[in-house]
């Protein structure tokens, strides 16, 4: 079994102490990437729930030689466990049981007195979720902040705070302060760095008129910045002078403090507008002179605190989530909602490299029935094609858990969080992956200007790369396209339409040469219809001799070459949304997904129903060369869960029997899909027979785009680590000396002069010397000598 597709942006990443490695939370593991190559180095696997926080332990002030080589970190997860890692060796050092899901964690560098000596002791401040309280209760305080002594592995002190939901904890770089956002307030605690005791911690609140979403502490001053839902940034200066200072003397009178509300403990509060929408991430520079902020507009704003001036980083193409600084001041990283982590070169903020995961689902609630998940599977190359919100298609390698390419489908500018005016409604690939078809829809504005575009693509130089062949505007007049299917072994495709017809398309090849093949186009060969009913789905048989088209709830059979109706199968309970032939057999599978759901198997030879079930299925697929087909069925939604959390079950059928031969329970089935892909014999050392070498694997992609690949024919699943089939990059040695500051010097190769043809000056050499604009000419003193030397004849020196 192979797993992949985890989110890289579910939690803030963390840099190693030397800045050479980046630790990224990815599902139930932590992926360690090299900042020099953006390649995977190792993975930390030990949690049984999603990892929500990773904290790299800072080296001691005067580290020994062994301490300099050691690299340790703490991780927290929804399984309620804190794990201490040696992430260079990918080994677990110890575990601390919490018992409740941990959503956030910080580990400041705190000292305490032990036997008269100061000892650095790690204390974890965690934000947990109290699952004993019902989530349906609106005012239930499910979020709790606790302190854990990581040396002793137990909780110390009482609760720091209780909130409606677990909040993200932010600590200052010195570890002296930590804070959270809670509705319209900032809660800030002062941590005693020497001889720490929980009862010595003091707390203040800073209030605002709007809901706060993020905060950041100044590295050296008592200054905190907060961002709200309207895109404004507030900067409180000299906070805690009254309560956190030992003198407890108020620095200013209440009425003389600009922007500070009521008796809040701060001197001033400055406000500025950074974005038109919610501000989600901010961080101070190492020297505290600048504030970096990012929001849902996908723009990084750099504020100069002394002057108030700001400059912008051009759009990164997706809303920003986290901005993380590195111990190496020349690099930082930013996480975006499109599941990408960009490594930035500071201070210019140039994107050096990117760590790209699978594209996350696109929320499109205003599209009605068009927001159903769209997937395209490449059976031969083991790829999945996923439409993105910026009008692209991402090709993702399921076995290597890595992006192969990203192809632009619609030549249109994309701005994050703009109104949805266009989307990709369908992606279909041929079984060999050589052909692809896409359908993009432009939504009408005030019921005017809608457009449906059908595009055919030819395979490029390698897997996941395609070149555009033909664009067809309004292929079925003003009606939408319901499905597209390719004929096996032939350059033929069929598109069905809700407008009441289907069209057969063929590729016109003027020449069979490889150079001109990609320049060929597609044309419509024939048009068919059945009683003017909407055509909802279409499929070819394995040999391509039969075309099945669903005319609403009637299944029709056609000869694709002559466009002749050869048979009609009895009606189904409701309109058919999916048709597929079961391998090379005589069976045809139909799927209905309306209020009267049905999964049915039909015998094409005698035009009769074999058997059927009244179950709601999210997706179904058939094996291309066997008698099996799989169905992803949805279970009832438990109380308190949304439809996106709806669980399901995968049922594997043999066409000869109505009884499932296997079943698997799955999570997040709503919005998911399943497909058969070609097996890889290299993953199983026991695959010696010809049957094993031709094994077909089953892929399940859930609603969050996480996936699992397994062999449905084997009862004992072989668990394959992701490290086995991933290209893991070995760690490169860090530059030292001159190279660490200025970079590597360019290597100059010595070139030997070879005597060639004797130089013959032109008749008018001064024309080239004085050609060009006057403001770019060199000084006259240099021009004169060059002009005179050009008039002299140069003779080559002969070898003695």
mmCIF file with all atom_site columns, N, CA and C in Angstrom, residues 326-357:
data_model
loop_
_atom_site.group_PDB
_atom_site.id
_atom_site.type_symbol
_atom_site.label_atom_id
_atom_site.label_alt_id
_atom_site.label_comp_id
_atom_site.label_asym_id
_atom_site.label_entity_id
_atom_site.label_seq_id
_atom_site.pdbx_PDB_ins_code
_atom_site.Cartn_x
_atom_site.Cartn_y
_atom_site.Cartn_z
_atom_site.occupancy
_atom_site.B_iso_or_equiv
_atom_site.pdbx_formal_charge
_atom_site.auth_seq_id
_atom_site.auth_comp_id
_atom_site.auth_asym_id
_atom_site.auth_atom_id
_atom_site.pdbx_PDB_model_num
ATOM 1  N N  . UNK A 1 326 ? 14.291 32.220 8.785  1.00 0.00 ? 326 UNK A N  1
ATOM 2  C CA . UNK A 1 326 ? 15.336 31.210 8.942  1.00 0.00 ? 326 UNK A CA 1
ATOM 3  C C  . UNK A 1 326 ? 16.491 31.757 9.763  1.00 0.00 ? 326 UNK A C  1
ATOM 4  N N  . UNK A 1 327 ? 17.222 30.892 10.489 1.00 0.00 ? 327 UNK A N  1
ATOM 5  C CA . UNK A 1 327 ? 18.457 31.359 11.150 1.00 0.00 ? 327 UNK A CA 1
ATOM 6  C C  . UNK A 1 327 ? 19.458 31.931 10.166 1.00 0.00 ? 327 UNK A C  1
ATOM 7  N N  . UNK A 1 328 ? 19.407 31.459 8.915  1.00 0.00 ? 328 UNK A N  1
ATOM 8  C CA . UNK A 1 328 ? 20.212 32.043 7.856  1.00 0.00 ? 328 UNK A CA 1
ATOM 9  C C  . UNK A 1 328 ? 19.447 33.235 7.295  1.00 0.00 ? 328 UNK A C  1
ATOM 10 N N  . UNK A 1 329 ? 19.947 34.440 7.518  1.00 0.00 ? 329 UNK A N  1
ATOM 11 C CA . UNK A 1 329 ? 19.209 35.648 7.144  1.00 0.00 ? 329 UNK A CA 1
ATOM 12 C C  . UNK A 1 329 ? 19.024 35.798 5.646  1.00 0.00 ? 329 UNK A C  1
ATOM 13 N N  . UNK A 1 330 ? 19.664 34.977 4.846  1.00 0.00 ? 330 UNK A N  1
ATOM 14 C CA . UNK A 1 330 ? 19.552 35.108 3.398  1.00 0.00 ? 330 UNK A CA 1
ATOM 15 C C  . UNK A 1 330 ? 18.405 34.297 2.815  1.00 0.00 ? 330 UNK A C  1
ATOM 16 N N  . UNK A 1 331 ? 17.646 33.591 3.656  1.00 0.00 ? 331 UNK A N  1
ATOM 17 C CA . UNK A 1 331 ? 16.590 32.727 3.134  1.00 0.00 ? 331 UNK A CA 1
ATOM 18 C C  . UNK A 1 331 ? 15.409 32.736 4.098  1.00 0.00 ? 331 UNK A C  1
ATOM 19 N N  . UNK A 1 332 ? 14.231 32.610 3.562  1.00 0.00 ? 332 UNK A N  1
ATOM 20 C CA . UNK A 1 332 ? 13.004 32.443 4.332  1.00 0.00 ? 332 UNK A CA 1
ATOM 21 C C  . UNK A 1 332 ? 12.038 31.653 3.469  1.00 0.00 ? 332 UNK A C  1
ATOM 22 N N  . UNK A 1 333 ? 10.871 31.347 3.997  1.00 0.00 ? 333 UNK A N  1
ATOM 23 C CA . UNK A 1 333 ? 9.911  30.568 3.226  1.00 0.00 ? 333 UNK A CA 1
ATOM 24 C C  . UNK A 1 333 ? 8.505  31.083 3.498  1.00 0.00 ? 333 UNK A C  1
ATOM 25 N N  . UNK A 1 334 ? 7.629  30.854 2.532  1.00 0.00 ? 334 UNK A N  1
ATOM 26 C CA . UNK A 1 334 ? 6.228  31.233 2.639  1.00 0.00 ? 334 UNK A CA 1
ATOM 27 C C  . UNK A 1 334 ? 5.384  30.072 2.140  1.00 0.00 ? 334 UNK A C  1
ATOM 28 N N  . UNK A 1 335 ? 4.314  29.762 2.890  1.00 0.00 ? 335 UNK A N  1
ATOM 29 C CA . UNK A 1 335 ? 3.401  28.682 2.527  1.00 0.00 ? 335 UNK A CA 1
ATOM 30 C C  . UNK A 1 335 ? 2.135  29.286 1.945  1.00 0.00 ? 335 UNK A C  1
ATOM 31 N N  . UNK A 1 336 ? 1.637  28.686 0.853  1.00 0.00 ? 336 UNK A N  1
ATOM 32 C CA . UNK A 1 336 ? 0.468  29.188 0.156  1.00 0.00 ? 336 UNK A CA 1
ATOM 33 C C  . UNK A 1 336 ? -0.647 28.149 0.166  1.00 0.00 ? 336 UNK A C  1
ATOM 34 N N  . UNK A 1 337 ? -1.864 28.608 -0.089 1.00 0.00 ? 337 UNK A N  1
ATOM 35 C CA . UNK A 1 337 ? -3.014 27.720 -0.023 1.00 0.00 ? 337 UNK A CA 1
ATOM 36 C C  . UNK A 1 337 ? -3.045 26.693 -1.149 1.00 0.00 ? 337 UNK A C  1
ATOM 37 N N  . UNK A 1 338 ? -2.248 26.864 -2.210 1.00 0.00 ? 338 UNK A N  1
ATOM 38 C CA . UNK A 1 338 ? -2.214 25.889 -3.294 1.00 0.00 ? 338 UNK A CA 1
ATOM 39 C C  . UNK A 1 338 ? -1.248 24.746 -3.002 1.00 0.00 ? 338 UNK A C  1
ATOM 40 N N  . UNK A 1 339 ? -0.924 24.542 -1.719 1.00 0.00 ? 339 UNK A N  1
ATOM 41 C CA . UNK A 1 339 ? -0.065 23.439 -1.272 1.00 0.00 ? 339 UNK A CA 1
ATOM 42 C C  . UNK A 1 339 ? 1.357  23.568 -1.817 1.00 0.00 ? 339 UNK A C  1
ATOM 43 N N  . UNK A 1 340 ? 1.851  24.787 -1.848 1.00 0.00 ? 340 UNK A N  1
ATOM 44 C CA . UNK A 1 340 ? 3.228  25.038 -2.257 1.00 0.00 ? 340 UNK A CA 1
ATOM 45 C C  . UNK A 1 340 ? 3.951  25.815 -1.168 1.00 0.00 ? 340 UNK A C  1
ATOM 46 N N  . UNK A 1 341 ? 5.216  25.467 -0.962 1.00 0.00 ? 341 UNK A N  1
ATOM 47 C CA . UNK A 1 341 ? 6.098  26.179 -0.038 1.00 0.00 ? 341 UNK A CA 1
ATOM 48 C C  . UNK A 1 341 ? 7.220  26.788 -0.874 1.00 0.00 ? 341 UNK A C  1
ATOM 49 N N  . UNK A 1 342 ? 7.287  28.108 -0.904 1.00 0.00 ? 342 UNK A N  1
ATOM 50 C CA . UNK A 1 342 ? 8.295  28.814 -1.700 1.00 0.00 ? 342 UNK A CA 1
ATOM 51 C C  . UNK A 1 342 ? 9.460  29.214 -0.806 1.00 0.00 ? 342 UNK A C  1
ATOM 52 N N  . UNK A 1 343 ? 10.659 28.913 -1.253 1.00 0.00 ? 343 UNK A N  1
ATOM 53 C CA . UNK A 1 343 ? 11.883 29.359 -0.584 1.00 0.00 ? 343 UNK A CA 1
ATOM 54 C C  . UNK A 1 343 ? 12.301 30.688 -1.201 1.00 0.00 ? 343 UNK A C  1
ATOM 55 N N  . UNK A 1 344 ? 12.387 31.725 -0.365 1.00 0.00 ? 344 UNK A N  1
ATOM 56 C CA . UNK A 1 344 ? 12.652 33.076 -0.836 1.00 0.00 ? 344 UNK A CA 1
ATOM 57 C C  . UNK A 1 344 ? 14.075 33.490 -0.517 1.00 0.00 ? 344 UNK A C  1
ATOM 58 N N  . UNK A 1 345 ? 14.682 34.196 -1.452 1.00 0.00 ? 345 UNK A N  1
ATOM 59 C CA . UNK A 1 345 ? 16.000 34.782 -1.238 1.00 0.00 ? 345 UNK A CA 1
ATOM 60 C C  . UNK A 1 345 ? 15.803 36.178 -0.675 1.00 0.00 ? 345 UNK A C  1
ATOM 61 N N  . UNK A 1 346 ? 16.324 36.398 0.511  1.00 0.00 ? 346 UNK A N  1
ATOM 62 C CA . UNK A 1 346 ? 16.144 37.680 1.186  1.00 0.00 ? 346 UNK A CA 1
ATOM 63 C C  . UNK A 1 346 ? 17.363 38.579 0.946  1.00 0.00 ? 346 UNK A C  1
ATOM 64 N N  . UNK A 1 347 ? 17.194 39.886 0.938  1.00 0.00 ? 347 UNK A N  1
ATOM 65 C CA . UNK A 1 347 ? 15.957 40.625 1.227  1.00 0.00 ? 347 UNK A CA 1
ATOM 66 C C  . UNK A 1 347 ? 15.103 40.926 0.002  1.00 0.00 ? 347 UNK A C  1
ATOM 67 N N  . UNK A 1 348 ? 15.514 40.444 -1.195 1.00 0.00 ? 348 UNK A N  1
ATOM 68 C CA . UNK A 1 348 ? 14.769 40.776 -2.408 1.00 0.00 ? 348 UNK A CA 1
ATOM 69 C C  . UNK A 1 348 ? 13.493 39.960 -2.547 1.00 0.00 ? 348 UNK A C  1
ATOM 70 N N  . UNK A 1 349 ? 13.346 38.900 -1.757 1.00 0.00 ? 349 UNK A N  1
ATOM 71 C CA . UNK A 1 349 ? 12.170 38.032 -1.769 1.00 0.00 ? 349 UNK A CA 1
ATOM 72 C C  . UNK A 1 349 ? 11.964 37.374 -3.129 1.00 0.00 ? 349 UNK A C  1
ATOM 73 N N  . UNK A 1 350 ? 13.039 36.985 -3.765 1.00 0.00 ? 350 UNK A N  1
ATOM 74 C CA . UNK A 1 350 ? 12.945 36.247 -5.015 1.00 0.00 ? 350 UNK A CA 1
ATOM 75 C C  . UNK A 1 350 ? 12.715 34.770 -4.715 1.00 0.00 ? 350 UNK A C  1
ATOM 76 N N  . UNK A 1 351 ? 11.828 34.146 -5.478 1.00 0.00 ? 351 UNK A N  1
ATOM 77 C CA . UNK A 1 351 ? 11.539 32.726 -5.294 1.00 0.00 ? 351 UNK A CA 1
ATOM 78 C C  . UNK A 1 351 ? 12.685 31.919 -5.894 1.00 0.00 ? 351 UNK A C  1
ATOM 79 N N  . UNK A 1 352 ? 13.461 31.269 -5.020 1.00 0.00 ? 352 UNK A N  1
ATOM 80 C CA . UNK A 1 352 ? 14.582 30.458 -5.489 1.00 0.00 ? 352 UNK A CA 1
ATOM 81 C C  . UNK A 1 352 ? 14.117 29.077 -5.927 1.00 0.00 ? 352 UNK A C  1
ATOM 82 N N  . UNK A 1 353 ? 13.356 28.399 -5.047 1.00 0.00 ? 353 UNK A N  1
ATOM 83 C CA . UNK A 1 353 ? 12.860 27.059 -5.324 1.00 0.00 ? 353 UNK A CA 1
ATOM 84 C C  . UNK A 1 353 ? 11.493 26.910 -4.671 1.00 0.00 ? 353 UNK A C  1
ATOM 85 N N  . UNK A 1 354 ? 10.760 25.899 -5.114 1.00 0.00 ? 354 UNK A N  1
ATOM 86 C CA . UNK A 1 354 ? 9.432  25.656 -4.571 1.00 0.00 ? 354 UNK A CA 1
ATOM 87 C C  . UNK A 1 354 ? 9.259  24.175 -4.285 1.00 0.00 ? 354 UNK A C  1
ATOM 88 N N  . UNK A 1 355 ? 8.574  23.893 -3.191 1.00 0.00 ? 355 UNK A N  1
ATOM 89 C CA . UNK A 1 355 ? 8.198  22.527 -2.825 1.00 0.00 ? 355 UNK A CA 1
ATOM 90 C C  . UNK A 1 355 ? 6.711  22.403 -3.125 1.00 0.00 ? 355 UNK A C  1
ATOM 91 N N  . UNK A 1 356 ? 6.379  21.629 -4.149 1.00 0.00 ? 356 UNK A N  1
ATOM 92 C CA . UNK A 1 356 ? 5.007  21.558 -4.634 1.00 0.00 ? 356 UNK A CA 1
ATOM 93 C C  . UNK A 1 356 ? 4.381  20.226 -4.246 1.00 0.00 ? 356 UNK A C  1
ATOM 94 N N  . UNK A 1 357 ? 3.258  20.292 -3.559 1.00 0.00 ? 357 UNK A N  1
ATOM 95 C CA . UNK A 1 357 ? 2.464  19.111 -3.272 1.00 0.00 ? 357 UNK A CA 1
ATOM 96 C C  . UNK A 1 357 ? 1.276  19.041 -4.208 1.00 0.00 ? 357 UNK A C  1
#
